[in-house]
Short mmCIF file of C-alpha atoms in Angstrom, two decimals:
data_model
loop_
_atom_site.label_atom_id
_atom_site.label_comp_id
_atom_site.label_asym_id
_atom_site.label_seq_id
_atom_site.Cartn_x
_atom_site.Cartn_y
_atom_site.Cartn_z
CA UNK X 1 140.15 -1.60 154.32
CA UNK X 2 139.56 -1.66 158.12
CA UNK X 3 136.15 -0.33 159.31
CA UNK X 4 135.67 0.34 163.32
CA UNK X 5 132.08 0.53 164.28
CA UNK X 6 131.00 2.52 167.39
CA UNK X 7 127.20 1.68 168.93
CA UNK X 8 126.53 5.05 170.54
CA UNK X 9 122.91 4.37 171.97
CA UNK X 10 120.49 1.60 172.69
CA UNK X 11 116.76 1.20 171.82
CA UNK X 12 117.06 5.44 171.51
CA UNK X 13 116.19 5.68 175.41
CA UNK X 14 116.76 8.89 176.38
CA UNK X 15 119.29 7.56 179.19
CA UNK X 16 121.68 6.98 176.65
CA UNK X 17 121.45 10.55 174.93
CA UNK X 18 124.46 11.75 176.80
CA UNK X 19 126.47 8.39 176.13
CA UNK X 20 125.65 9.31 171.92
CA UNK X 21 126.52 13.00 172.46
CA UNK X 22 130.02 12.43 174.34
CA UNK X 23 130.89 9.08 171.50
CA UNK X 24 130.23 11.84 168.58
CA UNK X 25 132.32 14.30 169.90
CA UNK X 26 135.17 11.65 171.62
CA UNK X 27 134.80 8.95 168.57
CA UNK X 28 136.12 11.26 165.44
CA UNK X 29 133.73 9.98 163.66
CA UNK X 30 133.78 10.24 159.29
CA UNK X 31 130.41 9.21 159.04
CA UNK X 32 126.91 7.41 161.44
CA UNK X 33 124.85 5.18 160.44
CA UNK X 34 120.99 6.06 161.97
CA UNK X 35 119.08 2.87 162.45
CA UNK X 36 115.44 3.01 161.77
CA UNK X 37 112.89 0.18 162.29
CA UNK X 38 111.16 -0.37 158.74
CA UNK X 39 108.02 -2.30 160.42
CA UNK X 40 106.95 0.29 162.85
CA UNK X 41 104.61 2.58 162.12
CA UNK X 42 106.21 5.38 164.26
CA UNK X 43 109.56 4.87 163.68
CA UNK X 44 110.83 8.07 163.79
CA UNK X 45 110.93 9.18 167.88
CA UNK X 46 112.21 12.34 168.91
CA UNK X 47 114.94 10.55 169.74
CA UNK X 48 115.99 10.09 166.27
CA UNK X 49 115.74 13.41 165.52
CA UNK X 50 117.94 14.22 168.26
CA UNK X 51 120.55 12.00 166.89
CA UNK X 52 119.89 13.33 163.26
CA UNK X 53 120.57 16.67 164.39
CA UNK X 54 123.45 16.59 166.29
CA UNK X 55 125.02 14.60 163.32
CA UNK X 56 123.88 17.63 161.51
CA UNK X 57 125.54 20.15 163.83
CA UNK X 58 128.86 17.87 164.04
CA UNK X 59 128.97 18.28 160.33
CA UNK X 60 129.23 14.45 160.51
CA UNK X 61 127.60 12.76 157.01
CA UNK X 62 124.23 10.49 158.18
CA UNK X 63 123.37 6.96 155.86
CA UNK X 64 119.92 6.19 157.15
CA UNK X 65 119.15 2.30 157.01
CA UNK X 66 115.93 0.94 157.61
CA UNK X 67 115.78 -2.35 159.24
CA UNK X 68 113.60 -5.22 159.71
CA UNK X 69 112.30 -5.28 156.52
CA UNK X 70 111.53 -9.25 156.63
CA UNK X 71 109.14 -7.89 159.32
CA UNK X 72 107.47 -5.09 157.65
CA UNK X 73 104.40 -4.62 155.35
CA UNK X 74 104.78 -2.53 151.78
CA UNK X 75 102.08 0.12 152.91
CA UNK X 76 103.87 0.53 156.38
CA UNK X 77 107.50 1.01 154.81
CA UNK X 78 106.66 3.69 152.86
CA UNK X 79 104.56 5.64 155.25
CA UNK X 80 107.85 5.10 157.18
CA UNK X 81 109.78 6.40 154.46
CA UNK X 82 108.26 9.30 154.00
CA UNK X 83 107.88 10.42 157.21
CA UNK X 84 111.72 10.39 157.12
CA UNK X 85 112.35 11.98 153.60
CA UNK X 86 109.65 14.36 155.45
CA UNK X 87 112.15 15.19 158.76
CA UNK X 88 115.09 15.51 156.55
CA UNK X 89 113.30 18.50 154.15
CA UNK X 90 112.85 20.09 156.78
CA UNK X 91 114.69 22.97 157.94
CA UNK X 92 115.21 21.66 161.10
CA UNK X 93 117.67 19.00 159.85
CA UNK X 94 119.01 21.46 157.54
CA UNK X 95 117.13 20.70 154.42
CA UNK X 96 118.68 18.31 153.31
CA UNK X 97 118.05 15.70 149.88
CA UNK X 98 117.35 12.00 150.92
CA UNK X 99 118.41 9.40 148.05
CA UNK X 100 116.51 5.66 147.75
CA UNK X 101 119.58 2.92 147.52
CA UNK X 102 118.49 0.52 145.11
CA UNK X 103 121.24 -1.24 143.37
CA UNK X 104 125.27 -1.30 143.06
CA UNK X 105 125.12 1.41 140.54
CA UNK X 106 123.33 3.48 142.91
CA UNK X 107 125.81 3.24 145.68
CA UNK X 108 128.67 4.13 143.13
CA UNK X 109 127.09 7.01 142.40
CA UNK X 110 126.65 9.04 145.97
CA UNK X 111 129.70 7.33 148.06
CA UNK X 112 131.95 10.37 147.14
CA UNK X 113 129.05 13.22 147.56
CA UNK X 114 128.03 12.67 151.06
CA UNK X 115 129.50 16.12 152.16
CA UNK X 116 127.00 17.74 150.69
CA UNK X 117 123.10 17.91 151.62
CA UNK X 118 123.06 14.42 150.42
CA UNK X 119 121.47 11.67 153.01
CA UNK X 120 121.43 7.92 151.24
CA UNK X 121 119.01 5.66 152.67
CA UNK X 122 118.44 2.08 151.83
CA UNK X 123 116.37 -1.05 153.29
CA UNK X 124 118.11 -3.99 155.11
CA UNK X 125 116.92 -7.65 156.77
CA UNK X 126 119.42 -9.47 159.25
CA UNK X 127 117.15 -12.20 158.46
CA UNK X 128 117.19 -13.05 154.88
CA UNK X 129 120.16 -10.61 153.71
CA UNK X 130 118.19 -7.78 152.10
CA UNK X 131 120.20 -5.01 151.46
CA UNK X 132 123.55 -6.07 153.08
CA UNK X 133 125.22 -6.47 149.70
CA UNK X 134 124.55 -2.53 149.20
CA UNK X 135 125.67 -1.50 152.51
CA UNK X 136 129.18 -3.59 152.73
CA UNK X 137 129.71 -1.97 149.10
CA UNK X 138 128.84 1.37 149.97
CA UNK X 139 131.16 0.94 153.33
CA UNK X 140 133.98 -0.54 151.52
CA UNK X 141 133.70 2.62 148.94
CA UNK X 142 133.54 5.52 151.65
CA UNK X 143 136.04 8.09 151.68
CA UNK X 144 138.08 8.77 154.91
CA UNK X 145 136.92 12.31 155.96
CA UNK X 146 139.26 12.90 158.98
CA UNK X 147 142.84 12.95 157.26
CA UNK X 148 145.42 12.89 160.38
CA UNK X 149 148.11 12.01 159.21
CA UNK X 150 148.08 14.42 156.26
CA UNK X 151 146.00 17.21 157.72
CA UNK X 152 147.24 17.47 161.58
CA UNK X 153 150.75 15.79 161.50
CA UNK X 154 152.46 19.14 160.98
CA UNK X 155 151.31 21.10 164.00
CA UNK X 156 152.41 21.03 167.68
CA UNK X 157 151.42 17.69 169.42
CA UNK X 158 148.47 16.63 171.54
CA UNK X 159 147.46 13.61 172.51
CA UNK X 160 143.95 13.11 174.51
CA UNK X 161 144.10 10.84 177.36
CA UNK X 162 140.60 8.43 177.33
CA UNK X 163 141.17 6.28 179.42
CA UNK X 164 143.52 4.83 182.53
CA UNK X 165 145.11 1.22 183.37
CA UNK X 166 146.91 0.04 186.19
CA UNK X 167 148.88 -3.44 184.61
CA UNK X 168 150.49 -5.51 186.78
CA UNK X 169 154.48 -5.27 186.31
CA UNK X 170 154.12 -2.56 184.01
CA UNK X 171 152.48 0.51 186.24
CA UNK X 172 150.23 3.49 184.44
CA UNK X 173 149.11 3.32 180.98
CA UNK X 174 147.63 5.96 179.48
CA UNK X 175 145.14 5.41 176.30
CA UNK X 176 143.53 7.88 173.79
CA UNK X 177 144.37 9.29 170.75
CA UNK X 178 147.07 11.94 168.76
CA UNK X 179 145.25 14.71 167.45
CA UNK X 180 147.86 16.66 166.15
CA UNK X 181 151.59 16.54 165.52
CA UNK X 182 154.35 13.85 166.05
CA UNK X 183 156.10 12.18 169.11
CA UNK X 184 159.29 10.73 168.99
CA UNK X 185 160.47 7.99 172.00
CA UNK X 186 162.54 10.38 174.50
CA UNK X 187 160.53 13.46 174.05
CA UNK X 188 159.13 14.87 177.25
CA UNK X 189 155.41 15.17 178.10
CA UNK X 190 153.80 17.90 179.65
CA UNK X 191 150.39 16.21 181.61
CA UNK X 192 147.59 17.70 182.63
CA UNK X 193 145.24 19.12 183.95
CA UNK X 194 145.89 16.93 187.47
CA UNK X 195 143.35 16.71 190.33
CA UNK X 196 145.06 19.91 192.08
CA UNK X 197 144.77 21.65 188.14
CA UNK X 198 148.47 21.29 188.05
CA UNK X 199 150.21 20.22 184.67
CA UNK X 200 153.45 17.52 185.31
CA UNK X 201 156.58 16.98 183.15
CA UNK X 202 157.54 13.22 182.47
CA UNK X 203 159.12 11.27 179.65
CA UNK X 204 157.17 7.68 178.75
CA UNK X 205 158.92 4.06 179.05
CA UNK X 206 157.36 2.75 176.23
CA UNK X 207 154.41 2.99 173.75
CA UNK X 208 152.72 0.95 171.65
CA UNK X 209 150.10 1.18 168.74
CA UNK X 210 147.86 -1.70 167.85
CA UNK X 211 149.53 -3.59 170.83
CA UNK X 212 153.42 -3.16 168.97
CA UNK X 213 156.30 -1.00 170.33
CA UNK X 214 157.32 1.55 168.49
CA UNK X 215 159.45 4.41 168.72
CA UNK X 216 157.43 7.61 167.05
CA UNK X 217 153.81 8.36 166.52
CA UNK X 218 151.64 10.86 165.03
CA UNK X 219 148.29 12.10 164.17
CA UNK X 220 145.59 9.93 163.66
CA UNK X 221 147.19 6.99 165.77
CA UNK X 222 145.03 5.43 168.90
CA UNK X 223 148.20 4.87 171.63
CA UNK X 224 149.03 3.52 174.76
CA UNK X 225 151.73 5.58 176.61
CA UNK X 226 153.36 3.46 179.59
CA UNK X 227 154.05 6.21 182.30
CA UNK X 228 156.23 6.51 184.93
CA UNK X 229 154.56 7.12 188.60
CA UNK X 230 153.68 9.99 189.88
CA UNK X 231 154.84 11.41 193.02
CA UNK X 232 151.70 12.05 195.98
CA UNK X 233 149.57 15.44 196.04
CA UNK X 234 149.61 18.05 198.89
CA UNK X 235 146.59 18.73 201.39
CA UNK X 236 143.27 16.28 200.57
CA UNK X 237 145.09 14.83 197.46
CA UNK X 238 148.17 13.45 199.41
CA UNK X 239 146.77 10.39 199.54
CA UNK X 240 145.57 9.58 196.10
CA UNK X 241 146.88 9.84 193.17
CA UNK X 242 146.98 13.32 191.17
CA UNK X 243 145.68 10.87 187.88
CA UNK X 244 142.67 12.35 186.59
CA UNK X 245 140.47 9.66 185.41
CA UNK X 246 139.55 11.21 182.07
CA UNK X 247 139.37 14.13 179.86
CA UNK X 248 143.48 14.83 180.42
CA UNK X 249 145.93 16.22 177.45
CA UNK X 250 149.43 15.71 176.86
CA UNK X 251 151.60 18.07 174.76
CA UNK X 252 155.56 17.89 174.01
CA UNK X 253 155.45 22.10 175.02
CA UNK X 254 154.98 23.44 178.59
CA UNK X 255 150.98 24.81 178.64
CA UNK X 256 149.06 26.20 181.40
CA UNK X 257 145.20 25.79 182.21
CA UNK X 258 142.42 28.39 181.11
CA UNK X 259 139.05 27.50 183.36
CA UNK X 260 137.29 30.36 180.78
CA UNK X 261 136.91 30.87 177.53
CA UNK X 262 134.50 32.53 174.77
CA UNK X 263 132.29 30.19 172.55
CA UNK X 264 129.11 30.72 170.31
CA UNK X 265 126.00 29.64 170.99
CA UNK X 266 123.86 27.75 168.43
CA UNK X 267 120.09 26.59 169.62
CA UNK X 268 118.44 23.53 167.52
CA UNK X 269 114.96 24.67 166.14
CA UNK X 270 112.07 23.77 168.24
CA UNK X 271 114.61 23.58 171.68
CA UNK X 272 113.31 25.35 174.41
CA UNK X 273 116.08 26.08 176.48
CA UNK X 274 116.49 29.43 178.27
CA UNK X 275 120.20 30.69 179.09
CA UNK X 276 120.52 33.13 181.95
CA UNK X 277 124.02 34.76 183.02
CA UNK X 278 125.52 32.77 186.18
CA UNK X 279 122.53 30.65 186.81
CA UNK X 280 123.16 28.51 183.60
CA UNK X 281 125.20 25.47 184.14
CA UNK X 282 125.42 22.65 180.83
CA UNK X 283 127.57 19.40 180.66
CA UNK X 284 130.56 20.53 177.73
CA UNK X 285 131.65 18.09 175.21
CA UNK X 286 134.98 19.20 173.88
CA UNK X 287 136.58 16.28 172.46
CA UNK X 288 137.32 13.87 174.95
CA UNK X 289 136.45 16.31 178.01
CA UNK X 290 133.19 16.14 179.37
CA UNK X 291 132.67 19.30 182.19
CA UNK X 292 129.63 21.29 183.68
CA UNK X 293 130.00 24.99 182.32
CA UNK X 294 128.31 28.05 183.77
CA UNK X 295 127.57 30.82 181.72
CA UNK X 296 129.17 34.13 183.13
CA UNK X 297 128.63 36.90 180.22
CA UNK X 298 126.39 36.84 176.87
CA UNK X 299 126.90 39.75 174.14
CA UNK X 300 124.81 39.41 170.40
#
């Protein structure tokens, strides 16, 4: 079973919120891991209740693992402990039921259940290997959540562009992942949106998945489409290239671009944000597009 790990913030500084909140909505995550120090006394920062919430709102299961406990006292673990069972009652995290790991028998017992209210939490040591045995098990025993292949395959395809390479002797290579459907070598793309919100038609040279060619992919695969070049923009973009640098989509069907669109609005208890018509503007996550939004019309 292959595991891939994705660190989404560092020492919870609030710099890095936005770098957490675009790698949950970009990563497709099935589950997150929230790190709390078991030898500090307070542990549990807003910060972390930021992260526990917008797990909660992603519908994404949490595993809460306290760390450093080589370096923590008995008394100071479990005030630790229950401030956390305390934040995860609440109804601010949705109310959810916090479970103590303790042994293998545990762990067999809540890896399938983690879709519901259920939160496991269990004490680790880098140091002198407290804990680890639990967690490896518990990893190795996780059901996948996001089913691509089985789910998404079926529908019309879309791949989401992440990221783009210039390789010597090869030219533009597009990377990111297939949502939905299935490509097959020869079928034409439709790209887009471009830096003049234009959408292009090309067919790739070659693409590969885990660094192999192959000749079809589908959902759920992370590939790397070798493109042919582009031909030069009009007016200020004659000079560049129309290659967005991120947040692009490719479908096998001609699409056009929508710059509006209706969505609901859910607040987190305790936020205090206030939304006004046209003077509202909020960085969107949707996917692997990150853009400012205004808000132009509310109705309840």
């Amino acid at each position: 079973m292959l595991l891939q790990l994705l660190k989404l913030c560092k020492h919870q500084h609030e710099k890095y919120l936005k770098t957490t909140v675009s790698g949950l909505s970009r990563g497709m995550c099935d589950y997150a891991l929230v790190l709390v120090n078991a030898g500090q006394s307070s542990a549990v920062t807003n910060m972390t209740l930021n992260h526990l919430q917008l797990c909660m709102h992603l519908n994404i299961p949490v595993i809460v693992v306290f760390t450093k406990s080589d370096r923590s006292s008995k008394h100071v673990f479990q005030d630790t402990k229950q401030e956390v069972v305390r934040k995860l009652k609440g109804k601010e995290l949705g109310e959810k039921k916090p479970f103590m790991l303790k042994n293998l028998n545990d762990v067999k017992l809540v890896h399938n259940k983690l879709g519901s209210n259920l939160v496991p939490m269990l004490l680790t040591s880098c140091l002198n290997g407290e804990g680890l045995d639990l967690l490896r098990e518990l990893l190795a025993l996780l059901p996948q959540r996001r089913l691509h292949a089985k789910k998404q395959r079926d529908k019309p395809f879309e791949y989401l562009v992440e990221d783009i390479y210039q390789v010597p002797g090869v030219g533009t290579v597009l990377s990111g992942f297939v949502a939905h459907g299935e490509w097959k070598r020869g079928d034409p793309l439709y790209l887009g949106p471009l830096k003049d919100d234009s959408v292009t038609r090309l067919v790739p040279k070659s693409v590969h998945v885990a660094q192999t060619l192959v000749d079809t992919v589908w959902a759920g695969h992370s590939v790397c489409f070798a493109i042919p070049k582009l031909p030069r923009g009009h007016g200020r973009h004659r000079k560049k290239s129309l290659l967005a640098e991120k947040g692009m989509v490719a479908k096998t069907e001609p699409w056009t671009l929508a710059k509006t669109f209706e969505a609901n609005i859910y607040l987190p208890l305790g936020a205090s944000v206030t939304v006004h018509c046209g003077k509202f503007d909020a960085c969107l996550h949707l996917l692997n597009n990150k853009q400012s939004a205004k808000v132009i019309a509310m109705r309840d």
